[in-house]
């Protein structure tokens, strides 16, 4: 039964990802939003829904290691694994002028989160600050996310487009949950520490919607959705997931996160920003390097 559920979850991930990319692209064209904006918001935030559920549930259950490790590990996986796989499939080239503002928000969110993890607890005040950061990001994203209307674009059924978008998100979340639940149970039976479970199995599992969406977007040459999905997800993970979780209940901090894991997450985020701006995106060789780095990270965590 475990293997059957795993297979079903995998199929649901790719079916949901296909629907989400197709629907989100149509929505972007209808409202004259750039694909990058849709990737940053609807797609990026929507595919991060599993992380939100996992972190809130873990914090309420008295498992702060999973609540924080889930977010830190997801952000690392989003860049090294998801962009690595996507770029290896199809080069992700985007002009730097379309990326610098969003990359700056991602780096700022990462720096703020690292500073908060240097203390003993992420308080409700910290949670409120993070949520305000999310609102500021959304305001800037929508302010600069409009593009000129394409007069030659065909008229598309928006009810169907939103159906694909929202239906794809639901299928993605359910598929990811089927995979994650079984993996966590197996890991616990082998005595894997809680923080490591959060950083690896839970983080990768809850990042599966982003992986499926970005891979399908790359295959369809929807480069901005593939990249925007990851950047938006990383911003949402910190500002919204940690922010909302801390507002519900303060989160005790394991010192290892500030000393071991956040330096890795920060280095990965900075490396992505530098590479994306200097190379105007990520060529295939960059994708291969990101995957190799992720393999090394998992080996070090084992």
PDB file of C-alpha atoms in Angstrom:
ATOM      1  CA  UNK A   1       0.000   0.000   0.000  1.00  0.00           C
ATOM      2  CA  UNK A   2       2.871   2.360   0.774  1.00  0.00           C
ATOM      3  CA  UNK A   3       4.328   1.981  -2.717  1.00  0.00           C
ATOM      4  CA  UNK A   4       0.868   2.345  -4.267  1.00  0.00           C
ATOM      5  CA  UNK A   5       0.277   5.629  -2.419  1.00  0.00           C
ATOM      6  CA  UNK A   6       3.760   6.808  -3.372  1.00  0.00           C
ATOM      7  CA  UNK A   7       3.066   6.118  -7.059  1.00  0.00           C
ATOM      8  CA  UNK A   8      -0.333   7.775  -6.886  1.00  0.00           C
ATOM      9  CA  UNK A   9       1.200  10.842  -5.251  1.00  0.00           C
ATOM     10  CA  UNK A  10       3.851  11.058  -7.966  1.00  0.00           C
ATOM     11  CA  UNK A  11       1.230  10.937 -10.728  1.00  0.00           C
ATOM     12  CA  UNK A  12      -0.847  13.572  -8.939  1.00  0.00           C
ATOM     13  CA  UNK A  13       2.169  15.871  -8.697  1.00  0.00           C
ATOM     14  CA  UNK A  14       2.742  15.956 -12.427  1.00  0.00           C
ATOM     15  CA  UNK A  15      -0.939  16.132 -13.352  1.00  0.00           C
ATOM     16  CA  UNK A  16      -1.412  18.995 -10.901  1.00  0.00           C
ATOM     17  CA  UNK A  17       1.727  20.756 -12.090  1.00  0.00           C
ATOM     18  CA  UNK A  18       0.605  20.608 -15.713  1.00  0.00           C
ATOM     19  CA  UNK A  19      -2.783  22.068 -14.826  1.00  0.00           C
ATOM     20  CA  UNK A  20      -1.251  24.796 -12.671  1.00  0.00           C
ATOM     21  CA  UNK A  21       1.247  25.953 -15.309  1.00  0.00           C
ATOM     22  CA  UNK A  22      -1.367  25.928 -18.067  1.00  0.00           C
ATOM     23  CA  UNK A  23      -3.949  27.792 -16.015  1.00  0.00           C
ATOM     24  CA  UNK A  24      -1.518  30.325 -14.515  1.00  0.00           C
ATOM     25  CA  UNK A  25      -0.130  31.214 -17.950  1.00  0.00           C
ATOM     26  CA  UNK A  26      -3.644  31.943 -19.197  1.00  0.00           C
ATOM     27  CA  UNK A  27      -4.445  34.075 -16.142  1.00  0.00           C
ATOM     28  CA  UNK A  28      -1.260  36.092 -16.641  1.00  0.00           C
ATOM     29  CA  UNK A  29      -2.132  36.846 -20.263  1.00  0.00           C
ATOM     30  CA  UNK A  30      -5.691  37.836 -19.398  1.00  0.00           C
ATOM     31  CA  UNK A  31      -4.733  40.380 -16.723  1.00  0.00           C
ATOM     32  CA  UNK A  32      -1.602  41.625 -18.537  1.00  0.00           C
ATOM     33  CA  UNK A  33       0.576  40.364 -15.689  1.00  0.00           C
ATOM     34  CA  UNK A  34       4.080  39.219 -16.462  1.00  0.00           C
ATOM     35  CA  UNK A  35       4.641  35.439 -16.178  1.00  0.00           C
ATOM     36  CA  UNK A  36       7.278  36.292 -13.558  1.00  0.00           C
ATOM     37  CA  UNK A  37       4.637  37.971 -11.366  1.00  0.00           C
ATOM     38  CA  UNK A  38       2.334  34.968 -11.653  1.00  0.00           C
ATOM     39  CA  UNK A  39       5.258  32.672 -10.826  1.00  0.00           C
ATOM     40  CA  UNK A  40       6.160  34.789  -7.794  1.00  0.00           C
ATOM     41  CA  UNK A  41       2.631  34.993  -6.411  1.00  0.00           C
ATOM     42  CA  UNK A  42      -0.082  32.533  -7.504  1.00  0.00           C
ATOM     43  CA  UNK A  43       2.317  29.723  -8.388  1.00  0.00           C
ATOM     44  CA  UNK A  44       5.067  30.385  -5.832  1.00  0.00           C
ATOM     45  CA  UNK A  45       2.740  30.954  -2.910  1.00  0.00           C
ATOM     46  CA  UNK A  46       0.286  28.257  -3.921  1.00  0.00           C
ATOM     47  CA  UNK A  47       2.928  25.552  -4.186  1.00  0.00           C
ATOM     48  CA  UNK A  48       4.190  26.560  -0.725  1.00  0.00           C
ATOM     49  CA  UNK A  49       0.860  25.653   0.890  1.00  0.00           C
ATOM     50  CA  UNK A  50       2.216  22.261   2.096  1.00  0.00           C
ATOM     51  CA  UNK A  51       5.073  24.010   3.939  1.00  0.00           C
ATOM     52  CA  UNK A  52       2.576  26.286   5.704  1.00  0.00           C
ATOM     53  CA  UNK A  53       0.447  23.368   6.869  1.00  0.00           C
ATOM     54  CA  UNK A  54       3.444  21.325   8.011  1.00  0.00           C
ATOM     55  CA  UNK A  55       5.091  24.177   9.956  1.00  0.00           C
ATOM     56  CA  UNK A  56       1.910  25.296  11.729  1.00  0.00           C
ATOM     57  CA  UNK A  57       1.010  21.722  12.677  1.00  0.00           C
ATOM     58  CA  UNK A  58       4.564  21.005  13.852  1.00  0.00           C
ATOM     59  CA  UNK A  59       4.735  24.167  15.996  1.00  0.00           C
ATOM     60  CA  UNK A  60       1.354  23.438  17.619  1.00  0.00           C
ATOM     61  CA  UNK A  61       2.463  19.853  18.265  1.00  0.00           C
ATOM     62  CA  UNK A  62       5.608  21.044  20.070  1.00  0.00           C
ATOM     63  CA  UNK A  63       7.999  20.105  17.243  1.00  0.00           C
ATOM     64  CA  UNK A  64       9.827  23.390  16.530  1.00  0.00           C
ATOM     65  CA  UNK A  65      12.701  21.573  14.821  1.00  0.00           C
ATOM     66  CA  UNK A  66      10.398  20.427  12.044  1.00  0.00           C
ATOM     67  CA  UNK A  67       8.616  23.799  11.849  1.00  0.00           C
ATOM     68  CA  UNK A  68      11.864  25.709  11.205  1.00  0.00           C
ATOM     69  CA  UNK A  69      13.814  22.949   9.477  1.00  0.00           C
ATOM     70  CA  UNK A  70      10.978  22.548   7.000  1.00  0.00           C
ATOM     71  CA  UNK A  71      11.363  26.152   5.833  1.00  0.00           C
ATOM     72  CA  UNK A  72      15.174  26.252   5.832  1.00  0.00           C
ATOM     73  CA  UNK A  73      15.437  22.902   4.073  1.00  0.00           C
ATOM     74  CA  UNK A  74      12.752  23.836   1.551  1.00  0.00           C
ATOM     75  CA  UNK A  75      14.548  27.040   0.606  1.00  0.00           C
ATOM     76  CA  UNK A  76      17.782  25.123   0.056  1.00  0.00           C
ATOM     77  CA  UNK A  77      15.972  22.425  -1.944  1.00  0.00           C
ATOM     78  CA  UNK A  78      14.095  25.010  -4.012  1.00  0.00           C
ATOM     79  CA  UNK A  79      17.321  26.500  -5.333  1.00  0.00           C
ATOM     80  CA  UNK A  80      19.699  23.551  -5.520  1.00  0.00           C
ATOM     81  CA  UNK A  81      17.265  20.771  -6.402  1.00  0.00           C
ATOM     82  CA  UNK A  82      14.356  22.433  -8.192  1.00  0.00           C
ATOM     83  CA  UNK A  83      16.251  25.050 -10.184  1.00  0.00           C
ATOM     84  CA  UNK A  84      19.010  22.503 -10.711  1.00  0.00           C
ATOM     85  CA  UNK A  85      16.660  19.961 -12.283  1.00  0.00           C
ATOM     86  CA  UNK A  86      14.771  22.651 -14.234  1.00  0.00           C
ATOM     87  CA  UNK A  87      17.935  24.251 -15.645  1.00  0.00           C
ATOM     88  CA  UNK A  88      19.382  20.845 -16.530  1.00  0.00           C
ATOM     89  CA  UNK A  89      16.225  20.137 -18.540  1.00  0.00           C
ATOM     90  CA  UNK A  90      16.037  23.529 -20.270  1.00  0.00           C
ATOM     91  CA  UNK A  91      18.289  26.595 -19.759  1.00  0.00           C
ATOM     92  CA  UNK A  92      16.520  29.235 -17.655  1.00  0.00           C
ATOM     93  CA  UNK A  93      17.532  32.528 -19.268  1.00  0.00           C
ATOM     94  CA  UNK A  94      15.886  35.714 -17.973  1.00  0.00           C
ATOM     95  CA  UNK A  95      17.211  39.304 -18.313  1.00  0.00           C
ATOM     96  CA  UNK A  96      18.734  40.511 -15.030  1.00  0.00           C
ATOM     97  CA  UNK A  97      16.474  43.585 -15.009  1.00  0.00           C
ATOM     98  CA  UNK A  98      13.505  41.279 -14.448  1.00  0.00           C
ATOM     99  CA  UNK A  99      15.132  39.480 -11.536  1.00  0.00           C
ATOM    100  CA  UNK A 100      17.106  41.894  -9.375  1.00  0.00           C
ATOM    101  CA  UNK A 101      14.165  43.297  -7.382  1.00  0.00           C
ATOM    102  CA  UNK A 102      12.761  39.886  -6.474  1.00  0.00           C
ATOM    103  CA  UNK A 103      16.200  38.467  -5.714  1.00  0.00           C
ATOM    104  CA  UNK A 104      16.806  41.447  -3.403  1.00  0.00           C
ATOM    105  CA  UNK A 105      13.613  40.609  -1.483  1.00  0.00           C
ATOM    106  CA  UNK A 106      14.669  36.963  -1.219  1.00  0.00           C
ATOM    107  CA  UNK A 107      18.101  37.930   0.144  1.00  0.00           C
ATOM    108  CA  UNK A 108      16.560  40.419   2.595  1.00  0.00           C
ATOM    109  CA  UNK A 109      14.098  37.803   3.856  1.00  0.00           C
ATOM    110  CA  UNK A 110      16.939  35.313   4.299  1.00  0.00           C
ATOM    111  CA  UNK A 111      19.072  37.814   6.251  1.00  0.00           C
ATOM    112  CA  UNK A 112      16.179  38.799   8.528  1.00  0.00           C
ATOM    113  CA  UNK A 113      15.324  35.167   9.217  1.00  0.00           C
ATOM    114  CA  UNK A 114      18.949  34.333  10.053  1.00  0.00           C
ATOM    115  CA  UNK A 115      19.064  37.246  12.505  1.00  0.00           C
ATOM    116  CA  UNK A 116      15.879  36.008  14.184  1.00  0.00           C
ATOM    117  CA  UNK A 117      17.287  32.479  14.481  1.00  0.00           C
ATOM    118  CA  UNK A 118      20.251  33.874  16.414  1.00  0.00           C
ATOM    119  CA  UNK A 119      17.959  34.261  19.431  1.00  0.00           C
ATOM    120  CA  UNK A 120      16.223  31.628  21.529  1.00  0.00           C
ATOM    121  CA  UNK A 121      12.717  32.125  20.131  1.00  0.00           C
ATOM    122  CA  UNK A 122      10.854  33.546  17.155  1.00  0.00           C
ATOM    123  CA  UNK A 123       8.313  35.667  19.000  1.00  0.00           C
ATOM    124  CA  UNK A 124       4.910  36.950  17.916  1.00  0.00           C
ATOM    125  CA  UNK A 125       6.521  40.360  17.335  1.00  0.00           C
ATOM    126  CA  UNK A 126       8.984  38.767  14.933  1.00  0.00           C
ATOM    127  CA  UNK A 127       6.064  37.003  13.273  1.00  0.00           C
ATOM    128  CA  UNK A 128       4.291  40.330  12.739  1.00  0.00           C
ATOM    129  CA  UNK A 129       7.460  41.843  11.229  1.00  0.00           C
ATOM    130  CA  UNK A 130       7.723  38.950   8.771  1.00  0.00           C
ATOM    131  CA  UNK A 131       4.080  39.250   7.704  1.00  0.00           C
ATOM    132  CA  UNK A 132       4.599  42.988   7.100  1.00  0.00           C
ATOM    133  CA  UNK A 133       7.566  42.028   4.921  1.00  0.00           C
ATOM    134  CA  UNK A 134       5.257  39.804   2.873  1.00  0.00           C
ATOM    135  CA  UNK A 135       2.775  42.646   2.374  1.00  0.00           C
ATOM    136  CA  UNK A 136       5.595  44.954   1.245  1.00  0.00           C
ATOM    137  CA  UNK A 137       6.800  42.344  -1.255  1.00  0.00           C
ATOM    138  CA  UNK A 138       3.306  41.864  -2.687  1.00  0.00           C
ATOM    139  CA  UNK A 139       2.813  45.613  -3.058  1.00  0.00           C
ATOM    140  CA  UNK A 140       6.086  46.016  -4.969  1.00  0.00           C
ATOM    141  CA  UNK A 141       5.501  42.893  -7.077  1.00  0.00           C
ATOM    142  CA  UNK A 142       2.093  44.011  -8.315  1.00  0.00           C
ATOM    143  CA  UNK A 143       3.233  47.610  -8.770  1.00  0.00           C
ATOM    144  CA  UNK A 144       5.927  46.563 -11.240  1.00  0.00           C
ATOM    145  CA  UNK A 145       4.348  43.374 -12.574  1.00  0.00           C
ATOM    146  CA  UNK A 146       2.080  44.775 -15.296  1.00  0.00           C
ATOM    147  CA  UNK A 147       3.037  44.432 -18.960  1.00  0.00           C
ATOM    148  CA  UNK A 148       1.591  45.840 -22.175  1.00  0.00           C
ATOM    149  CA  UNK A 149      -1.454  44.051 -23.519  1.00  0.00           C
ATOM    150  CA  UNK A 150      -0.924  41.693 -26.445  1.00  0.00           C
ATOM    151  CA  UNK A 151      -3.579  42.680 -28.942  1.00  0.00           C
ATOM    152  CA  UNK A 152      -3.020  39.495 -30.955  1.00  0.00           C
ATOM    153  CA  UNK A 153      -3.453  37.144 -27.991  1.00  0.00           C
ATOM    154  CA  UNK A 154      -6.436  34.794 -28.369  1.00  0.00           C
ATOM    155  CA  UNK A 155      -9.399  35.183 -26.017  1.00  0.00           C
ATOM    156  CA  UNK A 156      -9.249  32.402 -23.428  1.00  0.00           C
ATOM    157  CA  UNK A 157     -11.894  31.023 -21.077  1.00  0.00           C
ATOM    158  CA  UNK A 158     -10.890  32.436 -17.682  1.00  0.00           C
ATOM    159  CA  UNK A 159     -13.263  30.194 -15.758  1.00  0.00           C
ATOM    160  CA  UNK A 160     -11.442  27.216 -17.242  1.00  0.00           C
ATOM    161  CA  UNK A 161      -8.052  28.865 -16.620  1.00  0.00           C
ATOM    162  CA  UNK A 162      -8.805  29.443 -12.924  1.00  0.00           C
ATOM    163  CA  UNK A 163     -10.175  25.910 -12.718  1.00  0.00           C
ATOM    164  CA  UNK A 164      -6.867  24.532 -14.024  1.00  0.00           C
ATOM    165  CA  UNK A 165      -4.909  26.806 -11.669  1.00  0.00           C
ATOM    166  CA  UNK A 166      -6.795  26.071  -8.443  1.00  0.00           C
ATOM    167  CA  UNK A 167      -7.443  22.431  -9.325  1.00  0.00           C
ATOM    168  CA  UNK A 168      -3.775  21.945 -10.113  1.00  0.00           C
ATOM    169  CA  UNK A 169      -2.808  23.400  -6.727  1.00  0.00           C
ATOM    170  CA  UNK A 170      -5.187  21.082  -4.875  1.00  0.00           C
ATOM    171  CA  UNK A 171      -3.929  17.999  -6.726  1.00  0.00           C
ATOM    172  CA  UNK A 172      -0.308  19.058  -6.089  1.00  0.00           C
ATOM    173  CA  UNK A 173      -0.867  19.464  -2.345  1.00  0.00           C
ATOM    174  CA  UNK A 174      -2.658  16.127  -1.971  1.00  0.00           C
ATOM    175  CA  UNK A 175      -0.022  14.309  -4.021  1.00  0.00           C
ATOM    176  CA  UNK A 176       2.810  15.803  -1.968  1.00  0.00           C
ATOM    177  CA  UNK A 177       1.091  14.876   1.281  1.00  0.00           C
ATOM    178  CA  UNK A 178       0.792  11.235   0.210  1.00  0.00           C
ATOM    179  CA  UNK A 179       4.540  11.095  -0.337  1.00  0.00           C
ATOM    180  CA  UNK A 180       5.598  13.050   2.744  1.00  0.00           C
ATOM    181  CA  UNK A 181       3.500  11.213   5.335  1.00  0.00           C
ATOM    182  CA  UNK A 182       4.944   7.821   4.435  1.00  0.00           C
ATOM    183  CA  UNK A 183       8.512   9.108   4.233  1.00  0.00           C
ATOM    184  CA  UNK A 184       8.372  10.750   7.673  1.00  0.00           C
ATOM    185  CA  UNK A 185       6.994   7.597   9.307  1.00  0.00           C
ATOM    186  CA  UNK A 186       9.773   5.491   7.788  1.00  0.00           C
ATOM    187  CA  UNK A 187      12.466   7.970   8.884  1.00  0.00           C
ATOM    188  CA  UNK A 188      11.200   8.076  12.463  1.00  0.00           C
ATOM    189  CA  UNK A 189      11.264   4.295  12.723  1.00  0.00           C
ATOM    190  CA  UNK A 190      14.992   4.452  11.914  1.00  0.00           C
ATOM    191  CA  UNK A 191      15.601   7.052  14.618  1.00  0.00           C
ATOM    192  CA  UNK A 192      16.408   9.987  12.314  1.00  0.00           C
ATOM    193  CA  UNK A 193      16.595  13.234  14.393  1.00  0.00           C
ATOM    194  CA  UNK A 194      13.637  15.621  14.133  1.00  0.00           C
ATOM    195  CA  UNK A 195      15.684  18.535  12.766  1.00  0.00           C
ATOM    196  CA  UNK A 196      17.212  16.341  10.057  1.00  0.00           C
ATOM    197  CA  UNK A 197      13.762  15.049   9.077  1.00  0.00           C
ATOM    198  CA  UNK A 198      12.607  18.650   8.703  1.00  0.00           C
ATOM    199  CA  UNK A 199      15.644  19.666   6.675  1.00  0.00           C
ATOM    200  CA  UNK A 200      15.569  16.725   4.287  1.00  0.00           C
ATOM    201  CA  UNK A 201      12.523  14.462   3.969  1.00  0.00           C
ATOM    202  CA  UNK A 202       9.847  16.964   4.985  1.00  0.00           C
ATOM    203  CA  UNK A 203      11.557  19.834   3.169  1.00  0.00           C
ATOM    204  CA  UNK A 204      12.003  17.913  -0.070  1.00  0.00           C
ATOM    205  CA  UNK A 205       8.549  16.370   0.202  1.00  0.00           C
ATOM    206  CA  UNK A 206       6.787  19.686   0.723  1.00  0.00           C
ATOM    207  CA  UNK A 207       8.877  21.130  -2.135  1.00  0.00           C
ATOM    208  CA  UNK A 208       7.555  18.523  -4.551  1.00  0.00           C
ATOM    209  CA  UNK A 209       4.798  20.851  -5.842  1.00  0.00           C
ATOM    210  CA  UNK A 210       7.465  23.438  -6.682  1.00  0.00           C
ATOM    211  CA  UNK A 211       9.590  20.735  -8.319  1.00  0.00           C
ATOM    212  CA  UNK A 212       6.760  19.407 -10.475  1.00  0.00           C
ATOM    213  CA  UNK A 213       5.613  22.922 -11.432  1.00  0.00           C
ATOM    214  CA  UNK A 214       9.068  24.264 -12.311  1.00  0.00           C
ATOM    215  CA  UNK A 215      10.023  21.161 -14.286  1.00  0.00           C
ATOM    216  CA  UNK A 216       6.821  21.310 -16.322  1.00  0.00           C
ATOM    217  CA  UNK A 217       7.242  25.075 -16.803  1.00  0.00           C
ATOM    218  CA  UNK A 218      10.802  24.485 -18.036  1.00  0.00           C
ATOM    219  CA  UNK A 219       9.603  21.796 -20.451  1.00  0.00           C
ATOM    220  CA  UNK A 220       6.969  24.213 -21.779  1.00  0.00           C
ATOM    221  CA  UNK A 221       9.622  26.974 -22.050  1.00  0.00           C
ATOM    222  CA  UNK A 222       7.744  29.052 -19.446  1.00  0.00           C
ATOM    223  CA  UNK A 223      11.056  30.190 -17.976  1.00  0.00           C
ATOM    224  CA  UNK A 224       9.730  33.065 -15.883  1.00  0.00           C
ATOM    225  CA  UNK A 225       7.155  30.858 -14.178  1.00  0.00           C
ATOM    226  CA  UNK A 226       9.821  28.229 -13.416  1.00  0.00           C
ATOM    227  CA  UNK A 227      12.182  30.768 -11.813  1.00  0.00           C
ATOM    228  CA  UNK A 228       9.493  32.982 -10.275  1.00  0.00           C
ATOM    229  CA  UNK A 229       7.975  29.925  -8.638  1.00  0.00           C
ATOM    230  CA  UNK A 230      11.192  29.250  -6.712  1.00  0.00           C
ATOM    231  CA  UNK A 231      11.967  32.849  -5.752  1.00  0.00           C
ATOM    232  CA  UNK A 232       8.371  33.499  -4.713  1.00  0.00           C
ATOM    233  CA  UNK A 233       8.241  30.258  -2.749  1.00  0.00           C
ATOM    234  CA  UNK A 234      11.430  31.121  -0.835  1.00  0.00           C
ATOM    235  CA  UNK A 235      10.077  34.557   0.054  1.00  0.00           C
ATOM    236  CA  UNK A 236       6.704  33.111   1.067  1.00  0.00           C
ATOM    237  CA  UNK A 237       8.339  30.377   3.163  1.00  0.00           C
ATOM    238  CA  UNK A 238      10.051  32.932   5.380  1.00  0.00           C
ATOM    239  CA  UNK A 239       7.707  35.900   5.447  1.00  0.00           C
ATOM    240  CA  UNK A 240       4.421  34.019   5.515  1.00  0.00           C
ATOM    241  CA  UNK A 241       5.028  30.520   6.877  1.00  0.00           C
ATOM    242  CA  UNK A 242       7.354  31.475   9.715  1.00  0.00           C
ATOM    243  CA  UNK A 243       5.451  34.744  10.235  1.00  0.00           C
ATOM    244  CA  UNK A 244       2.014  33.122  10.507  1.00  0.00           C
ATOM    245  CA  UNK A 245       3.335  30.208  12.560  1.00  0.00           C
ATOM    246  CA  UNK A 246       5.004  32.584  15.056  1.00  0.00           C
ATOM    247  CA  UNK A 247       1.819  34.679  15.319  1.00  0.00           C
ATOM    248  CA  UNK A 248      -0.098  31.525  16.246  1.00  0.00           C
ATOM    249  CA  UNK A 249       2.516  30.287  18.707  1.00  0.00           C
ATOM    250  CA  UNK A 250       6.110  31.490  19.396  1.00  0.00           C
ATOM    251  CA  UNK A 251       8.682  29.068  17.993  1.00  0.00           C
ATOM    252  CA  UNK A 252      11.646  27.934  20.145  1.00  0.00           C
ATOM    253  CA  UNK A 253      14.894  27.929  18.137  1.00  0.00           C
ATOM    254  CA  UNK A 254      17.434  25.110  17.998  1.00  0.00           C
ATOM    255  CA  UNK A 255      20.906  26.795  17.951  1.00  0.00           C
ATOM    256  CA  UNK A 256      22.033  24.501  15.104  1.00  0.00           C
ATOM    257  CA  UNK A 257      19.902  26.409  12.597  1.00  0.00           C
ATOM    258  CA  UNK A 258      21.766  29.697  13.019  1.00  0.00           C
ATOM    259  CA  UNK A 259      25.174  27.999  13.140  1.00  0.00           C
ATOM    260  CA  UNK A 260      24.892  25.232  10.528  1.00  0.00           C
ATOM    261  CA  UNK A 261      21.853  25.436   8.294  1.00  0.00           C
ATOM    262  CA  UNK A 262      21.247  29.155   7.734  1.00  0.00           C
ATOM    263  CA  UNK A 263      24.823  29.771   6.539  1.00  0.00           C
ATOM    264  CA  UNK A 264      24.139  27.127   3.866  1.00  0.00           C
ATOM    265  CA  UNK A 265      20.748  28.632   2.972  1.00  0.00           C
ATOM    266  CA  UNK A 266      22.278  32.117   2.774  1.00  0.00           C
ATOM    267  CA  UNK A 267      25.236  30.997   0.657  1.00  0.00           C
ATOM    268  CA  UNK A 268      22.859  29.224  -1.727  1.00  0.00           C
ATOM    269  CA  UNK A 269      20.610  32.295  -2.032  1.00  0.00           C
ATOM    270  CA  UNK A 270      23.548  34.638  -2.623  1.00  0.00           C
ATOM    271  CA  UNK A 271      25.070  32.218  -5.132  1.00  0.00           C
ATOM    272  CA  UNK A 272      21.800  32.082  -7.061  1.00  0.00           C
ATOM    273  CA  UNK A 273      21.528  35.876  -7.153  1.00  0.00           C
ATOM    274  CA  UNK A 274      25.099  36.322  -8.368  1.00  0.00           C
ATOM    275  CA  UNK A 275      24.830  33.592 -11.008  1.00  0.00           C
ATOM    276  CA  UNK A 276      21.417  34.731 -12.253  1.00  0.00           C
ATOM    277  CA  UNK A 277      22.514  38.357 -12.653  1.00  0.00           C
ATOM    278  CA  UNK A 278      25.929  37.638 -14.187  1.00  0.00           C
ATOM    279  CA  UNK A 279      24.625  34.940 -16.551  1.00  0.00           C
ATOM    280  CA  UNK A 280      21.146  36.388 -17.182  1.00  0.00           C
ATOM    281  CA  UNK A 281      19.673  33.176 -15.782  1.00  0.00           C
ATOM    282  CA  UNK A 282      20.896  29.625 -15.390  1.00  0.00           C
ATOM    283  CA  UNK A 283      22.457  27.604 -18.256  1.00  0.00           C
ATOM    284  CA  UNK A 284      22.438  23.800 -18.186  1.00  0.00           C
ATOM    285  CA  UNK A 285      25.906  23.584 -16.642  1.00  0.00           C
ATOM    286  CA  UNK A 286      24.692  25.736 -13.745  1.00  0.00           C
ATOM    287  CA  UNK A 287      21.808  23.304 -13.242  1.00  0.00           C
ATOM    288  CA  UNK A 288      24.214  20.370 -13.076  1.00  0.00           C
ATOM    289  CA  UNK A 289      26.387  22.217 -10.538  1.00  0.00           C
ATOM    290  CA  UNK A 290      23.338  23.018  -8.375  1.00  0.00           C
ATOM    291  CA  UNK A 291      22.323  19.348  -8.363  1.00  0.00           C
ATOM    292  CA  UNK A 292      25.851  18.280  -7.402  1.00  0.00           C
ATOM    293  CA  UNK A 293      25.832  20.768  -4.540  1.00  0.00           C
ATOM    294  CA  UNK A 294      22.493  19.445  -3.328  1.00  0.00           C
ATOM    295  CA  UNK A 295      23.819  15.910  -3.390  1.00  0.00           C
ATOM    296  CA  UNK A 296      26.757  17.052  -1.264  1.00  0.00           C
ATOM    297  CA  UNK A 297      24.406  18.808   1.156  1.00  0.00           C
ATOM    298  CA  UNK A 298      22.269  15.683   1.635  1.00  0.00           C
ATOM    299  CA  UNK A 299      25.405  13.573   2.108  1.00  0.00           C
ATOM    300  CA  UNK A 300      26.644  15.986   4.811  1.00  0.00           C
ATOM    301  CA  UNK A 301      23.241  15.847   6.565  1.00  0.00           C
ATOM    302  CA  UNK A 302      23.120  12.031   6.551  1.00  0.00           C
TER     303      UNK A 302
END
